[in-house]
Coordinates of N, CA and C in Angstrom, one line a residue:
X11 N 3.6 -19.8 0.9 CA 2.2 -19.5 0.0 C 1.8 -18.0 0.1
X12 N 1.4 -17.6 -1.2 CA 1.4 -16.2 -1.1 C -0.2 -15.7 0.2
X13 N -0.2 -14.6 0.6 CA -1.4 -14.3 1.3 C -1.7 -12.8 0.7
X14 N -3.2 -12.8 0.6 CA -3.7 -11.7 -0.1 C -3.8 -10.3 1.5
X15 N -3.4 -9.4 0.8 CA -3.2 -8.1 1.6 C -4.4 -7.1 1.6
X16 N -5.1 -6.8 0.3 CA -6.4 -6.4 0.2 C -7.2 -6.7 -0.8
X17 N -8.4 -6.1 -1.0 CA -9.5 -6.5 -2.0 C -10.3 -7.6 -1.9
X18 N -11.2 -7.9 -2.6 CA -12.3 -8.9 -2.3 C -11.8 -10.0 -2.5
X19 N -12.2 -10.8 -1.9 CA -11.9 -12.4 -2.4 C -12.4 -12.9 -4.0
X20 N -11.7 -13.4 -4.4 CA -11.5 -14.1 -6.0 C -12.5 -13.0 -6.8
X21 N -12.4 -11.6 -6.7 CA -13.0 -10.8 -7.9 C -11.9 -10.8 -8.8
X22 N -12.2 -10.4 -10.1 CA -11.5 -10.2 -11.3 C -10.5 -9.1 -11.1
X23 N -9.2 -9.1 -10.9 CA -8.6 -8.1 -10.7 C -7.3 -8.4 -11.3
X24 N -6.2 -7.2 -11.5 CA -4.9 -7.4 -11.8 C -4.1 -7.7 -10.3
X25 N -3.5 -8.9 -10.5 CA -2.9 -9.2 -9.1 C -1.0 -8.5 -8.8
X26 N -0.8 -7.8 -7.8 CA 0.3 -7.3 -7.5 C 1.0 -8.0 -6.6
X27 N 2.1 -8.8 -6.9 CA 2.8 -9.7 -6.3 C 4.1 -9.0 -5.7
X28 N 4.3 -8.7 -4.2 CA 5.4 -8.1 -3.5 C 5.8 -8.6 -2.5
X29 N 7.2 -8.8 -2.0 CA 7.6 -9.2 -0.6 C 7.2 -8.1 0.3
X30 N 7.6 -8.4 1.1 CA 7.1 -7.6 2.5 C 7.9 -6.3 2.6
X31 N 9.1 -6.2 2.1 CA 10.0 -5.2 1.8 C 10.0 -4.3 0.9
X32 N 9.0 -4.4 0.0 CA 9.0 -3.9 -1.5 C 8.2 -2.3 -0.9
X33 N 8.7 -1.3 -1.5 CA 8.5 0.2 -0.9 C 6.9 0.4 -1.2
X34 N 6.5 1.2 0.1 CA 5.1 1.2 -0.2 C 4.7 2.5 -1.2
X35 N 5.6 3.2 -1.6 CA 5.1 4.4 -2.6 C 5.1 4.1 -3.7
X36 N 6.0 2.9 -4.0 CA 5.8 2.2 -5.5 C 4.3 1.5 -5.8
X37 N 4.3 0.8 -4.7 CA 3.0 0.0 -4.7 C 1.8 1.0 -4.8
X38 N 1.7 1.9 -4.2 CA 0.9 3.1 -4.1 C 0.4 3.7 -5.6
X39 N 1.6 4.0 -6.1 CA 1.7 4.4 -7.5 C 1.3 3.6 -8.5
X40 N 1.5 2.2 -8.5 CA 1.3 1.0 -9.4 C 0.0 1.2 -9.5
X41 N -0.7 0.7 -8.4 CA -2.3 0.5 -8.2 C -3.0 1.8 -8.6
X42 N -2.6 2.8 -8.2 CA -3.3 4.1 -9.0 C -3.5 4.3 -10.2
X43 N -2.4 3.9 -11.2 CA -2.4 4.0 -12.5 C -3.2 2.8 -13.0
X44 N -3.6 1.7 -12.3 CA -4.5 0.7 -12.8 C -5.7 1.0 -12.8
X45 N -6.0 1.6 -11.6 CA -7.4 2.2 -11.1 C -7.8 3.6 -11.6
X46 N -6.9 4.1 -12.1 CA -7.4 5.3 -13.1 C -7.9 4.8 -14.4
X47 N -7.4 3.6 -14.8 CA -7.9 3.1 -16.0 C -9.1 2.3 -16.0
X48 N -9.8 2.3 -14.2 CA -10.8 1.5 -14.2 C -10.7 -0.1 -14.0
X49 N -9.6 -0.3 -13.7 CA -9.1 -1.9 -13.4 C -8.6 -2.1 -12.1
X50 N -9.3 -3.1 -11.3 CA -9.1 -3.1 -9.6 C -7.6 -3.8 -9.7
X51 N -7.0 -3.5 -8.4 CA -6.2 -4.4 -8.1 C -6.2 -5.0 -7.1
X52 N -5.5 -6.3 -6.7 CA -5.2 -7.0 -5.5 C -3.8 -7.3 -5.1
X53 N -3.4 -7.1 -4.0 CA -1.7 -7.1 -3.5 C -2.2 -8.6 -2.8
X54 N -0.9 -9.2 -3.3 CA -0.6 -10.3 -2.5 C 0.9 -10.3 -2.3
X55 N 0.8 -10.3 -0.4 CA 2.5 -10.6 0.2 C 2.8 -11.8 -0.4
X56 N 4.0 -11.8 -0.7 CA 4.5 -13.3 -1.2 C 6.1 -13.0 -0.2
X57 N 5.9 -13.6 1.0 CA 7.2 -13.7 1.8 C 8.1 -14.7 1.9
X58 N 9.6 -14.6 1.7 CA 10.4 -15.5 1.9 C 10.8 -15.9 0.3
X59 N 10.4 -15.2 -0.6 CA 10.4 -15.8 -2.3 C 11.5 -14.8 -2.8
X60 N 12.4 -15.1 -3.0 CA 13.6 -14.2 -3.3 C 13.4 -14.1 -5.1
X61 N 12.3 -13.1 -5.3 CA 12.2 -13.1 -6.7 C 12.6 -12.1 -7.4
X62 N 12.8 -11.7 -8.5 CA 12.9 -10.4 -9.2 C 11.4 -9.7 -9.5
X63 N 11.3 -8.3 -10.2 CA 10.1 -8.1 -10.5 C 9.4 -8.7 -11.6
X64 N 10.2 -9.4 -12.6 CA 9.8 -10.1 -13.6 C 9.3 -11.7 -13.3
X65 N 10.0 -12.2 -12.2 CA 9.5 -13.5 -11.8 C 7.9 -13.3 -10.6
X66 N 8.2 -12.2 -10.2 CA 7.1 -11.9 -9.4 C 5.6 -11.6 -10.3
X67 N 5.9 -10.9 -11.5 CA 4.8 -10.6 -12.2 C 4.5 -11.5 -13.0
X68 N 5.1 -12.4 -13.2 CA 5.1 -13.7 -14.0 C 3.9 -15.0 -13.1
X69 N 4.1 -14.8 -12.0 CA 3.6 -15.6 -11.0 C 2.3 -14.7 -11.0
X70 N 2.3 -13.5 -10.8 CA 1.1 -12.8 -10.9 C 0.0 -13.1 -11.8
X71 N 0.5 -13.1 -12.9 CA -0.4 -13.1 -14.0 C -0.5 -14.4 -14.0
X72 N -0.3 -15.7 -13.9 CA -0.5 -16.9 -14.0 C -1.8 -17.0 -12.8
X73 N -1.9 -16.7 -12.0 CA -2.7 -16.3 -10.5 C -3.8 -15.7 -10.8
X74 N -3.6 -14.4 -11.9 CA -5.0 -13.7 -11.9 C -6.0 -14.2 -13.1
X75 N -7.6 -13.8 -12.5 CA -8.4 -14.3 -13.4 C -8.2 -13.5 -14.7
X76 N -7.5 -12.0 -14.7 CA -7.6 -11.3 -15.9 C -5.9 -11.6 -16.6
X77 N -5.6 -12.5 -16.2 CA -4.2 -13.1 -16.6 C -3.4 -11.9 -16.6
X78 N -3.2 -10.8 -16.1 CA -2.1 -10.0 -16.1 C -1.8 -9.5 -14.6
X79 N -0.6 -9.5 -14.4 CA 0.1 -9.2 -13.2 C 1.2 -8.3 -13.2
X80 N 1.3 -7.9 -12.0 CA 2.7 -6.9 -11.8 C 3.5 -7.6 -10.7
X81 N 4.7 -7.3 -10.6 CA 5.5 -7.6 -9.7 C 6.1 -6.2 -9.4
X82 N 6.6 -6.2 -8.0 CA 7.0 -4.9 -7.3 C 8.1 -5.8 -6.3
X83 N 9.3 -5.5 -6.7 CA 10.6 -6.2 -5.8 C 10.9 -5.2 -4.5
X84 N 12.1 -6.1 -4.0 CA 12.2 -4.9 -2.6 C 13.2 -3.9 -2.9
X85 N 13.9 -4.0 -4.0 CA 14.4 -2.4 -4.8 C 13.6 -1.5 -5.4
X86 N 12.4 -1.8 -5.6 CA 11.2 -0.8 -6.1 C 11.1 -1.2 -8.1
X87 N 11.9 -1.9 -8.3 CA 11.7 -2.7 -9.8 C 10.3 -2.9 -10.0
X88 N 9.8 -2.7 -10.8 CA 8.5 -3.3 -11.4 C 8.6 -3.9 -12.9
X89 N 7.4 -4.7 -12.9 CA 7.4 -5.5 -14.1 C 5.6 -5.7 -14.4
X90 N 5.2 -5.7 -15.6 CA 4.2 -5.9 -15.9 C 4.0 -7.0 -16.7
X91 N 3.4 -8.3 -16.7 CA 3.4 -9.4 -17.1 C 1.9 -9.9 -17.6
X92 N 2.0 -10.8 -18.9 CA 0.6 -11.6 -19.1 C 0.9 -13.0 -19.3
X93 N 0.0 -13.7 -18.7 CA -0.1 -15.1 -18.5 C 0.6 -16.2 -19.5
X94 N 0.2 -15.6 -20.8 CA 0.6 -16.0 -21.9 C 1.9 -15.8 -22.5
X95 N 2.8 -15.0 -22.1 CA 3.9 -14.4 -22.4 C 4.8 -14.9 -21.7
X96 N 6.2 -15.3 -22.6 CA 7.3 -16.3 -21.6 C 7.9 -15.6 -20.6
X97 N 8.3 -16.5 -19.9 CA 8.4 -16.1 -18.1 C 9.4 -15.0 -18.3
X98 N 10.4 -14.8 -18.9 CA 11.4 -13.9 -18.9 C 11.1 -12.8 -20.3
X99 N 9.6 -12.9 -20.6 CA 9.5 -11.7 -21.6 C 8.2 -10.9 -20.9
X100 N 8.6 -10.1 -20.2 CA 7.2 -9.2 -19.7 C 6.9 -8.1 -20.7
X101 N 5.5 -7.5 -20.7 CA 5.1 -6.7 -21.2 C 6.0 -5.1 -21.0
X102 N 6.2 -4.8 -19.9 CA 6.9 -3.5 -19.4 C 7.4 -3.9 -18.5
X103 N 8.4 -3.1 -18.2 CA 9.4 -3.0 -17.0 C 9.8 -1.6 -16.3
X104 N 10.0 -1.4 -15.2 CA 10.8 -0.2 -14.7 C 12.1 -0.6 -14.0
X105 N 13.0 0.3 -14.1 CA 14.2 0.1 -13.0 C 14.0 0.4 -11.9
X106 N 15.3 0.2 -11.1 CA 15.0 0.7 -9.6 C 15.2 2.3 -9.5
X107 N 15.6 2.8 -10.6 CA 16.0 4.2 -10.3 C 14.7 5.0 -11.0
X108 N 13.4 4.3 -11.0 CA 12.6 4.9 -11.8 C 11.7 5.7 -10.8
X109 N 10.6 6.5 -11.2 CA 10.1 7.8 -10.4 C 8.6 7.2 -10.5
X110 N 8.0 8.1 -9.6 CA 6.4 7.8 -9.6 C 5.5 8.0 -10.6
X111 N 6.1 8.7 -11.7 CA 5.2 8.7 -13.3 C 5.4 7.5 -14.0
X112 N 6.6 6.9 -13.7 CA 7.1 5.7 -14.2 C 6.0 4.5 -13.7
X113 N 6.3 4.2 -12.6 CA 5.4 3.3 -11.5 C 4.0 3.5 -11.9
X114 N 3.2 4.5 -12.1 CA 1.9 4.6 -12.4 C 1.9 4.3 -13.6
X115 N 2.7 4.5 -14.7 CA 2.6 4.2 -16.0 C 2.4 2.5 -16.1
X116 N 3.2 2.1 -15.4 CA 3.3 0.5 -15.1 C 1.8 0.1 -14.9
X117 N 1.3 0.9 -13.9 CA -0.1 0.4 -13.6 C -1.1 0.6 -14.6
X118 N -0.9 1.6 -15.4 CA -1.8 2.0 -16.7 C -1.6 1.1 -17.6
X119 N -0.3 0.7 -17.9 CA 0.1 -0.5 -19.0 C -0.7 -1.9 -18.7
X120 N -0.6 -2.0 -17.4 CA -1.3 -3.5 -17.0 C -2.8 -3.4 -17.4
X121 N -3.4 -2.5 -16.9 CA -4.9 -2.0 -17.1 C -5.2 -2.1 -18.5
X122 N -4.4 -1.4 -19.5 CA -4.6 -1.2 -20.7 C -4.6 -2.6 -21.7
X123 N -3.8 -3.7 -20.9 CA -3.5 -4.8 -21.5 C -5.0 -5.7 -21.0
X124 N -5.5 -5.2 -20.0 CA -6.6 -6.1 -19.6 C -7.6 -5.6 -20.9
X125 N -7.8 -4.3 -20.9 CA -9.0 -3.7 -21.6 C -8.9 -4.1 -23.2
X126 N -7.6 -4.5 -23.5 CA -7.2 -4.7 -24.9 C -6.9 -3.1 -25.7
X127 N -6.6 -2.4 -25.1 CA -6.4 -0.9 -25.6 C -4.6 -0.6 -26.0
X128 N -4.7 0.1 -27.0 CA -3.1 0.3 -27.2 C -2.5 0.8 -26.0
X129 N -0.9 0.3 -25.8 CA -0.1 0.5 -24.5 C 0.6 2.1 -24.5
X130 N 0.6 3.1 -25.6 CA 0.8 4.3 -25.7 C 0.1 5.4 -25.3

């Protein structure tokens, strides 16, 4: 069962699912990107779940009151998902070789989906 790491209980937020070994720098930039757009994030630790970023993001989106989730896997890949999209069709992804600007952009994309704004 996933456990919450931060954030207020049950508040509307973009959920960020990650395994315990996910890189902290990636998580920090993703959250900063969403919060720069004024959308809060809550991090959920998902231990023992060998999912890729897309699978983590889909689960996060389905659990989020805002229907938007982000997954960060052990290798630092990031995916942004909406709860109504097909499981293997995320809104955005970054690869394992992405950098801080890409990670922050993923957070902004998640926030802009919540706000109904263009993604560019």
